Amino acid sequence: MFADRSLLRILGAQGLSSLGTSVSTVALAVMVFDRTGSVLHMGGILAAGALPLVLMSFLGGALLDRFEGKRLMVVADLARAGLMLLMPLAATRSVGLVYVVAAAIGIFASVFNPSQVKVVGEIVPKAGLVKANSYLSIAGEGAQLGGYVLGGALVAGVGYGATFVLDAASYLISAALLIGLPAVVPRAGGARVSQLMRESPRVLSTIWQALSLRTNLLLACVPMLVVMTGTPNAYGLALDVFKRGPGGFALMETVTSIGWLLGGVLASRVAYRGDRNLYVTLSMLFMAVCYIGVGFAGTFWLAVLLLTCTAMANVGVIVGSMTLFQEIPPRPDKGRIIALRAGFGQMASTVGLLVGGALGQALGEQRVFVAAGLVTIILCASVFLPYWVGMRRD
C-alpha cells in the first residue's frame, strides 16, 4: 500500500507536468512557425531543449547517486516553473531568447527524468515495473491528450502568454505532490559529486560490457536517431503540407496522444516478461513501417492515423528500455548508469531533431518519413541480430 500511494503521487505529478508541457508545446510550435515559417527552426527549438539532457547526463547521474531522487525532482520542477514564466517575455524579444530558455528548461529536465526512473525502480517491486512504467505513460499521455486540446483553444483565444503560465503552475503543483514521497538514502553515501563524475567513464564501460545494456544503448543511439527525424516533420505535415493551421496541428497532436494512451494501456495489459530488447526492436520496426505509410499518405487524416499507430509503438520502446535499466540490481553507480543511458539516448534524439528539420526544409516532410522508415528497418536489424546471436550462444 505504501508503494501504491507513492506511485500515485508520481503519476499525479507526471500527469500535471505533461498537461502543462503539451499546452506549451502547441504554443511554442505555432509561435516559432508563425515568426519564422521554418521547419528548421522548429527542429532547432526542440533540439535546444534536448541538448542539455546530453551535456548534463554525467552531472545528473552523479547528483542522483549522491542525493535523494525526490529532492532532485522537486528542485527541477520549481526551476522549470520559473523558466516557463520567462518564456512569454523571451518570445516577445527574439527567437534566440526562446532557444536560451528552452535550453535552460532542458538542463533541469536532465535532472528530473533519470531521477523519476530511478525512484520508480526503488519504490515498485520488480514484478510490477512494466505495469508501473505503463501507468506513467498513460498518466503522461492522457494528460497530454487534454493539454493539446486546451493548448489549441488557448492559443486561438488568449494567445501564447496564458499557455506558459499554465505550464508553470503545473510544475509547481507537481513539486508539491513529490515532496510527500518517501526518502531513499543514496547508495554512494558521502562521496563528492566531482568524484562520482570522474568515475562516469568507468560506468559507461560497465554499460558497454553488458550485452543487453549495450544493445539497448545502440538501439537508442542509432535507429532511434533516424526515427526522431520525423518529429519536426510531423509538425510540418499539419502546418505546411496539409495547411491545417494551429487548430489542425493541435488536432493532430490530440489524436496522436490517443495512440500514446492506447499504447500505455496495451503495455500494462501485456506486462511483457520476455526479452526487453526484443520488445524494443519490434516496436521500432512497427514505427518504421508506419513512417513509410506517412510518406505516401495522400490525406491529412491517413497521415494522422499512421502517426497515432507510431505513437502506440513508441510506448513499447520507452517502457521496454526503462524497465531493463530499472531491473539492474541495486549498486552505487545505478543512478549514473540510468542517467548515461538517458543522456546518450537524448543525444541521438537531439541529432535526429536537427537533421530532421534540415532534411524537411530541403527535401520535403513526406520524403523524410519514407527515408527514415527504410533506414530504421536496416539499422534495427544491424543492431539486434548480433545481440540475438550472442544471447543464443550464452
Short mmCIF file of C-alpha atoms in Angstrom, two decimals:
data_model
loop_
_atom_site.label_atom_id
_atom_site.label_comp_id
_atom_site.label_asym_id
_atom_site.label_seq_id
_atom_site.Cartn_x
_atom_site.Cartn_y
_atom_site.Cartn_z
CA MET A 1 0.00 0.00 0.00
CA PHE A 2 2.87 2.38 0.81
CA ALA A 3 4.39 1.83 -2.65
CA ASP A 4 0.96 2.26 -4.23
CA ARG A 5 0.42 5.64 -2.55
CA SER A 6 3.90 6.79 -3.59
CA LEU A 7 3.30 5.70 -7.16
CA LEU A 8 0.02 7.62 -7.20
CA ARG A 9 1.90 10.78 -6.23
CA ILE A 10 4.37 10.24 -9.08
CA LEU A 11 1.55 9.52 -11.51
CA GLY A 12 -0.22 12.71 -10.42
CA ALA A 13 2.95 14.75 -10.83
CA GLN A 14 3.60 13.20 -14.23
CA GLY A 15 0.06 13.96 -15.37
CA LEU A 16 0.18 17.59 -14.26
CA SER A 17 3.57 18.19 -15.80
CA SER A 18 2.52 16.59 -19.09
CA LEU A 19 -0.67 18.66 -19.18
CA GLY A 20 1.26 21.90 -18.95
CA THR A 21 4.00 20.74 -21.30
CA SER A 22 1.57 19.77 -24.06
CA VAL A 23 -0.19 23.11 -23.75
CA SER A 24 3.12 24.98 -24.14
CA THR A 25 4.23 22.68 -26.98
CA VAL A 26 1.30 23.82 -29.09
CA ALA A 27 2.03 27.46 -28.31
CA LEU A 28 5.76 27.11 -28.93
CA ALA A 29 5.45 25.29 -32.25
CA VAL A 30 2.83 27.68 -33.63
CA MET A 31 4.74 30.71 -32.36
CA VAL A 32 8.03 29.66 -33.95
CA PHE A 33 6.40 28.73 -37.25
CA ASP A 34 4.43 31.99 -37.33
CA ARG A 35 7.58 34.03 -36.71
CA THR A 36 9.96 32.14 -38.99
CA GLY A 37 7.86 29.97 -41.33
CA SER A 38 10.63 27.40 -40.93
CA VAL A 39 10.55 23.69 -40.10
CA LEU A 40 14.29 24.05 -39.48
CA HIS A 41 13.67 26.44 -36.57
CA MET A 42 11.04 24.09 -35.11
CA GLY A 43 13.60 21.31 -35.08
CA GLY A 44 16.18 23.69 -33.66
CA ILE A 45 13.95 24.78 -30.77
CA LEU A 46 13.18 21.15 -29.91
CA ALA A 47 16.88 20.34 -30.07
CA ALA A 48 17.76 23.30 -27.84
CA GLY A 49 15.58 21.83 -25.12
CA ALA A 50 17.04 18.36 -25.64
CA LEU A 51 20.76 19.15 -25.96
CA PRO A 52 21.30 19.88 -22.23
CA LEU A 53 19.93 16.41 -21.47
CA VAL A 54 23.05 15.10 -23.21
CA LEU A 55 25.57 17.52 -21.71
CA MET A 56 24.14 17.19 -18.20
CA SER A 57 23.85 13.41 -18.11
CA PHE A 58 27.22 13.00 -16.34
CA LEU A 59 26.36 15.60 -13.71
CA GLY A 60 22.75 14.43 -13.39
CA GLY A 61 23.83 10.85 -12.79
CA ALA A 62 26.37 11.91 -10.16
CA LEU A 63 23.74 14.02 -8.38
CA LEU A 64 21.34 11.08 -8.46
CA ASP A 65 23.88 8.76 -6.81
CA ARG A 66 24.69 11.43 -4.21
CA PHE A 67 21.30 12.94 -3.28
CA GLU A 68 17.70 11.78 -2.85
CA GLY A 69 15.89 11.37 -6.15
CA LYS A 70 12.71 13.01 -4.88
CA ARG A 71 14.56 16.17 -3.80
CA LEU A 72 16.19 16.48 -7.19
CA MET A 73 12.77 16.13 -8.83
CA VAL A 74 11.28 18.86 -6.65
CA VAL A 75 14.14 21.29 -7.35
CA ALA A 76 13.87 20.60 -11.08
CA ASP A 77 10.11 21.26 -11.05
CA LEU A 78 10.48 24.56 -9.18
CA ALA A 79 13.20 25.74 -11.55
CA ARG A 80 11.19 24.84 -14.64
CA ALA A 81 8.17 26.68 -13.27
CA GLY A 82 10.21 29.87 -13.07
CA LEU A 83 11.64 29.39 -16.56
CA MET A 84 8.19 28.82 -18.05
CA LEU A 85 7.12 32.19 -16.67
CA LEU A 86 10.03 33.73 -18.58
CA MET A 87 9.05 32.12 -21.90
CA PRO A 88 6.42 34.73 -22.91
CA LEU A 89 8.94 37.51 -22.30
CA ALA A 90 11.57 35.69 -24.35
CA ALA A 91 9.06 35.20 -27.17
CA THR A 92 8.39 38.94 -27.40
CA ARG A 93 12.11 39.75 -27.71
CA SER A 94 13.63 37.27 -30.17
CA VAL A 95 13.63 33.67 -31.34
CA GLY A 96 17.19 33.43 -29.99
CA LEU A 97 15.98 34.00 -26.43
CA VAL A 98 13.43 31.23 -26.88
CA TYR A 99 16.36 28.92 -27.67
CA VAL A 100 18.09 30.01 -24.45
CA VAL A 101 15.05 29.45 -22.22
CA ALA A 102 14.32 26.09 -23.89
CA ALA A 103 17.93 25.04 -23.21
CA ALA A 104 17.67 26.07 -19.55
CA ILE A 105 14.46 24.05 -19.17
CA GLY A 106 16.30 21.09 -20.71
CA ILE A 107 19.04 21.35 -18.08
CA PHE A 108 16.58 20.73 -15.27
CA ALA A 109 14.77 18.06 -17.27
CA SER A 110 18.13 16.25 -17.43
CA VAL A 111 17.99 16.01 -13.64
CA PHE A 112 14.29 15.23 -13.31
CA ASN A 113 13.92 12.45 -15.91
CA PRO A 114 16.52 9.93 -14.67
CA SER A 115 15.51 10.72 -11.09
CA GLN A 116 11.94 9.65 -11.83
CA VAL A 117 13.13 6.43 -13.49
CA LYS A 118 15.30 5.54 -10.50
CA VAL A 119 12.70 6.50 -7.87
CA VAL A 120 10.04 4.34 -9.54
CA GLY A 121 12.52 1.46 -9.63
CA GLU A 122 13.13 1.90 -5.89
CA ILE A 123 9.51 2.03 -4.71
CA VAL A 124 7.90 -0.51 -7.08
CA PRO A 125 8.59 -4.27 -6.79
CA LYS A 126 10.43 -5.74 -9.78
CA ALA A 127 7.41 -7.76 -10.90
CA GLY A 128 5.33 -4.60 -11.19
CA LEU A 129 7.79 -2.40 -13.10
CA VAL A 130 6.33 -2.92 -16.58
CA LYS A 131 2.86 -2.02 -15.32
CA ALA A 132 4.17 0.95 -13.33
CA ASN A 133 6.02 2.31 -16.36
CA SER A 134 2.93 1.73 -18.49
CA TYR A 135 0.83 3.67 -15.98
CA LEU A 136 3.35 6.52 -16.17
CA SER A 137 2.88 6.55 -19.92
CA ILE A 138 -0.91 6.55 -19.52
CA ALA A 139 -0.78 9.39 -16.99
CA GLY A 140 1.54 11.46 -19.17
CA GLU A 141 -0.18 10.89 -22.47
CA GLY A 142 -3.69 11.06 -21.04
CA ALA A 143 -2.85 14.49 -19.67
CA GLN A 144 -1.29 15.48 -22.98
CA LEU A 145 -4.47 14.48 -24.76
CA GLY A 146 -6.37 17.15 -22.83
CA GLY A 147 -3.42 19.51 -22.96
CA TYR A 148 -3.28 19.67 -26.74
CA VAL A 149 -6.98 20.47 -26.93
CA LEU A 150 -6.58 23.12 -24.24
CA GLY A 151 -3.42 24.45 -25.88
CA GLY A 152 -5.11 24.93 -29.23
CA ALA A 153 -8.02 26.71 -27.56
CA LEU A 154 -5.74 28.97 -25.51
CA VAL A 155 -3.52 29.94 -28.44
CA ALA A 156 -6.55 30.75 -30.57
CA GLY A 157 -8.42 32.51 -27.76
CA VAL A 158 -5.97 34.33 -25.49
CA GLY A 159 -2.52 33.98 -27.09
CA TYR A 160 0.77 32.47 -26.04
CA GLY A 161 1.22 34.01 -22.61
CA ALA A 162 -1.52 32.12 -20.78
CA THR A 163 -0.20 28.77 -22.03
CA PHE A 164 3.21 29.24 -20.42
CA VAL A 165 1.67 30.47 -17.17
CA LEU A 166 -0.44 27.31 -17.03
CA ASP A 167 2.65 25.18 -17.61
CA ALA A 168 4.45 26.95 -14.74
CA ALA A 169 1.50 26.24 -12.45
CA SER A 170 1.57 22.55 -13.39
CA TYR A 171 5.24 22.27 -12.38
CA LEU A 172 4.51 23.92 -9.01
CA ILE A 173 1.68 21.50 -8.21
CA SER A 174 3.86 18.60 -9.36
CA ALA A 175 6.57 19.68 -6.92
CA ALA A 176 4.04 19.80 -4.09
CA LEU A 177 3.00 16.20 -4.80
CA LEU A 178 6.57 14.94 -4.98
CA ILE A 179 7.55 16.42 -1.61
CA GLY A 180 5.46 13.68 0.06
CA LEU A 181 7.44 10.82 -1.46
CA PRO A 182 9.44 8.59 0.91
CA ALA A 183 13.14 9.29 1.28
CA VAL A 184 15.59 6.77 -0.15
CA VAL A 185 19.19 7.05 1.04
CA PRO A 186 21.61 7.29 -1.92
CA ARG A 187 23.98 4.32 -2.03
CA ALA A 188 27.02 6.43 -2.90
CA GLY A 189 26.98 7.73 0.68
CA GLY A 190 29.01 10.86 1.27
CA ALA A 191 31.09 10.70 -1.92
CA ARG A 192 31.70 14.04 -3.59
CA VAL A 193 29.78 14.81 -6.76
CA SER A 194 33.06 15.61 -8.52
CA GLN A 195 34.42 12.18 -7.60
CA LEU A 196 31.27 10.48 -8.88
CA MET A 197 31.57 12.40 -12.15
CA ARG A 198 35.19 11.32 -12.59
CA GLU A 199 34.05 7.72 -12.28
CA SER A 200 31.49 8.13 -15.09
CA PRO A 201 33.77 6.78 -17.87
CA ARG A 202 34.07 3.56 -15.87
CA VAL A 203 30.29 3.48 -15.53
CA LEU A 204 29.94 3.83 -19.29
CA SER A 205 32.32 0.90 -19.66
CA THR A 206 30.03 -1.11 -17.37
CA ILE A 207 27.12 -0.47 -19.72
CA TRP A 208 29.18 -1.40 -22.76
CA GLN A 209 30.41 -4.69 -21.28
CA ALA A 210 26.87 -5.92 -20.54
CA LEU A 211 25.40 -7.31 -23.79
CA SER A 212 21.78 -6.41 -23.05
CA LEU A 213 22.59 -2.88 -21.84
CA ARG A 214 24.97 -2.24 -24.73
CA THR A 215 22.34 -3.35 -27.26
CA ASN A 216 19.69 -1.14 -25.73
CA LEU A 217 22.12 1.80 -25.83
CA LEU A 218 22.87 1.13 -29.50
CA LEU A 219 19.15 0.89 -30.34
CA ALA A 220 18.65 4.27 -28.69
CA CYS A 221 21.65 5.88 -30.40
CA VAL A 222 21.34 4.51 -33.94
CA PRO A 223 17.85 3.60 -35.25
CA MET A 224 16.12 5.91 -32.76
CA LEU A 225 18.15 8.83 -34.10
CA VAL A 226 16.58 8.19 -37.50
CA VAL A 227 13.10 7.82 -36.02
CA MET A 228 13.42 11.23 -34.37
CA THR A 229 13.91 12.95 -37.73
CA GLY A 230 10.16 12.57 -38.16
CA THR A 231 9.23 14.73 -35.16
CA PRO A 232 9.70 18.23 -36.62
CA ASN A 233 8.35 16.97 -39.93
CA ALA A 234 5.17 15.75 -38.24
CA TYR A 235 4.58 19.38 -37.23
CA GLY A 236 5.27 20.40 -40.79
CA LEU A 237 2.65 17.96 -42.09
CA ALA A 238 -0.12 19.85 -40.31
CA LEU A 239 1.20 23.36 -40.75
CA ASP A 240 2.84 23.15 -44.19
CA VAL A 241 1.89 20.08 -46.24
CA PHE A 242 -1.82 19.89 -45.40
CA LYS A 243 -2.22 23.59 -44.44
CA ARG A 244 -4.35 22.91 -41.34
CA GLY A 245 -3.06 25.81 -39.21
CA PRO A 246 -2.90 25.92 -35.38
CA GLY A 247 -6.20 24.12 -34.98
CA GLY A 248 -5.13 21.29 -37.27
CA PHE A 249 -1.78 21.00 -35.50
CA ALA A 250 -3.49 20.78 -32.11
CA LEU A 251 -5.94 18.23 -33.52
CA MET A 252 -3.11 16.10 -34.88
CA GLU A 253 -1.33 16.17 -31.52
CA THR A 254 -4.57 15.31 -29.73
CA VAL A 255 -5.27 12.27 -31.87
CA THR A 256 -1.65 11.16 -31.72
CA SER A 257 -1.82 11.35 -27.93
CA ILE A 258 -4.64 8.82 -28.07
CA GLY A 259 -2.08 6.47 -29.61
CA TRP A 260 0.30 7.05 -26.71
CA LEU A 261 -2.56 6.43 -24.29
CA LEU A 262 -3.63 3.22 -26.03
CA GLY A 263 -0.02 2.08 -26.15
CA GLY A 264 0.27 2.54 -22.40
CA VAL A 265 -2.93 0.60 -21.78
CA LEU A 266 -1.75 -2.21 -24.05
CA ALA A 267 1.66 -2.37 -22.37
CA SER A 268 0.04 -2.53 -18.91
CA ARG A 269 -2.19 -5.40 -20.03
CA VAL A 270 0.60 -7.36 -21.66
CA ALA A 271 3.02 -6.83 -18.72
CA TYR A 272 5.72 -8.19 -21.02
CA ARG A 273 8.12 -10.56 -19.26
CA GLY A 274 10.30 -11.60 -22.19
CA ASP A 275 13.46 -10.10 -23.65
CA ARG A 276 13.31 -6.32 -23.22
CA ASN A 277 15.44 -5.62 -26.27
CA LEU A 278 13.23 -7.78 -28.49
CA TYR A 279 10.26 -5.79 -27.22
CA VAL A 280 12.05 -2.53 -28.08
CA THR A 281 13.19 -3.71 -31.52
CA LEU A 282 9.76 -4.95 -32.62
CA SER A 283 8.24 -1.65 -31.52
CA MET A 284 10.81 0.29 -33.57
CA LEU A 285 10.18 -1.85 -36.65
CA PHE A 286 6.44 -1.18 -36.41
CA MET A 287 7.17 2.54 -36.16
CA ALA A 288 9.34 2.31 -39.28
CA VAL A 289 6.56 0.70 -41.31
CA CYS A 290 4.14 3.41 -40.18
CA TYR A 291 6.63 6.11 -41.19
CA ILE A 292 6.78 4.73 -44.72
CA GLY A 293 2.99 4.87 -44.84
CA VAL A 294 3.01 8.50 -43.67
CA GLY A 295 5.35 9.33 -46.54
CA PHE A 296 2.81 8.10 -49.05
CA ALA A 297 -0.32 9.33 -47.27
CA GLY A 298 -2.44 11.47 -49.56
CA THR A 299 -4.72 12.89 -46.89
CA PHE A 300 -4.28 14.58 -43.54
CA TRP A 301 -6.35 12.01 -41.67
CA LEU A 302 -4.47 9.00 -43.08
CA ALA A 303 -1.19 10.59 -42.01
CA VAL A 304 -2.61 11.27 -38.54
CA LEU A 305 -3.84 7.67 -38.21
CA LEU A 306 -0.40 6.30 -39.06
CA LEU A 307 1.31 8.72 -36.67
CA THR A 308 -1.11 7.55 -33.97
CA CYS A 309 -0.02 3.95 -34.59
CA THR A 310 3.59 5.13 -34.39
CA ALA A 311 2.89 6.68 -31.00
CA MET A 312 1.44 3.39 -29.75
CA ALA A 313 4.62 1.57 -30.75
CA ASN A 314 6.85 4.24 -29.22
CA VAL A 315 5.44 3.38 -25.79
CA GLY A 316 6.90 -0.09 -26.24
CA VAL A 317 10.33 1.40 -26.89
CA ILE A 318 10.18 3.59 -23.78
CA VAL A 319 8.65 1.06 -21.39
CA GLY A 320 10.95 -1.74 -22.52
CA SER A 321 14.08 0.40 -22.14
CA MET A 322 13.09 1.91 -18.78
CA THR A 323 12.25 -1.48 -17.31
CA LEU A 324 15.53 -3.01 -18.49
CA PHE A 325 17.58 -0.41 -16.61
CA GLN A 326 15.32 -0.33 -13.55
CA GLU A 327 15.83 -4.10 -13.19
CA ILE A 328 19.56 -3.64 -12.64
CA PRO A 329 20.28 -4.82 -9.05
CA PRO A 330 20.97 -2.02 -6.52
CA ARG A 331 24.54 -0.72 -6.82
CA PRO A 332 26.40 2.54 -6.01
CA ASP A 333 26.54 3.65 -9.65
CA LYS A 334 22.98 2.78 -10.71
CA GLY A 335 21.96 6.44 -10.91
CA ARG A 336 24.82 7.17 -13.29
CA ILE A 337 24.03 4.09 -15.39
CA ILE A 338 20.44 5.29 -15.81
CA ALA A 339 21.45 8.90 -16.47
CA LEU A 340 24.13 7.99 -19.01
CA ARG A 341 21.71 5.77 -20.91
CA ALA A 342 19.23 8.65 -20.92
CA GLY A 343 21.92 11.13 -21.94
CA PHE A 344 23.23 9.18 -24.90
CA GLY A 345 19.70 8.34 -26.00
CA GLN A 346 18.85 12.02 -25.84
CA MET A 347 21.98 12.88 -27.80
CA ALA A 348 20.71 10.72 -30.64
CA SER A 349 17.27 12.29 -30.37
CA THR A 350 18.79 15.78 -30.48
CA VAL A 351 20.78 14.99 -33.61
CA GLY A 352 17.65 13.47 -35.13
CA LEU A 353 15.64 16.63 -34.45
CA LEU A 354 18.29 18.84 -36.03
CA VAL A 355 18.81 16.59 -39.04
CA GLY A 356 15.06 16.06 -39.44
CA GLY A 357 14.37 19.78 -39.53
CA ALA A 358 17.13 20.36 -42.09
CA LEU A 359 16.02 17.44 -44.27
CA GLY A 360 12.40 18.55 -44.13
CA GLN A 361 13.40 22.01 -45.25
CA ALA A 362 15.50 20.62 -48.13
CA LEU A 363 13.58 17.54 -49.29
CA GLY A 364 10.02 17.94 -48.05
CA GLU A 365 8.39 16.43 -45.00
CA GLN A 366 6.87 13.30 -46.56
CA ARG A 367 10.06 12.22 -48.31
CA VAL A 368 11.84 12.35 -44.96
CA PHE A 369 9.30 9.92 -43.49
CA VAL A 370 9.84 7.37 -46.27
CA ALA A 371 13.63 7.54 -45.97
CA ALA A 372 13.51 7.37 -42.16
CA GLY A 373 11.31 4.28 -42.23
CA LEU A 374 13.54 2.36 -44.63
CA VAL A 375 16.79 3.27 -42.84
CA THR A 376 15.31 2.41 -39.42
CA ILE A 377 14.48 -1.13 -40.59
CA ILE A 378 18.05 -1.68 -41.78
CA LEU A 379 19.60 -0.27 -38.60
CA CYS A 380 17.34 -2.24 -36.26
CA ALA A 381 18.39 -5.46 -37.97
CA SER A 382 22.07 -4.46 -37.82
CA VAL A 383 21.91 -3.85 -34.06
CA PHE A 384 19.57 -6.62 -32.93
CA LEU A 385 20.83 -9.63 -34.93
CA PRO A 386 24.32 -9.69 -33.31
CA TYR A 387 22.63 -9.40 -29.91
CA TRP A 388 20.29 -12.28 -30.73
CA VAL A 389 23.21 -14.47 -31.82
CA GLY A 390 25.14 -13.57 -28.67
CA MET A 391 22.20 -14.41 -26.41
CA ARG A 392 21.73 -17.79 -28.07
CA ARG A 393 25.39 -18.61 -27.56
CA ASP A 394 25.16 -17.75 -23.87
#
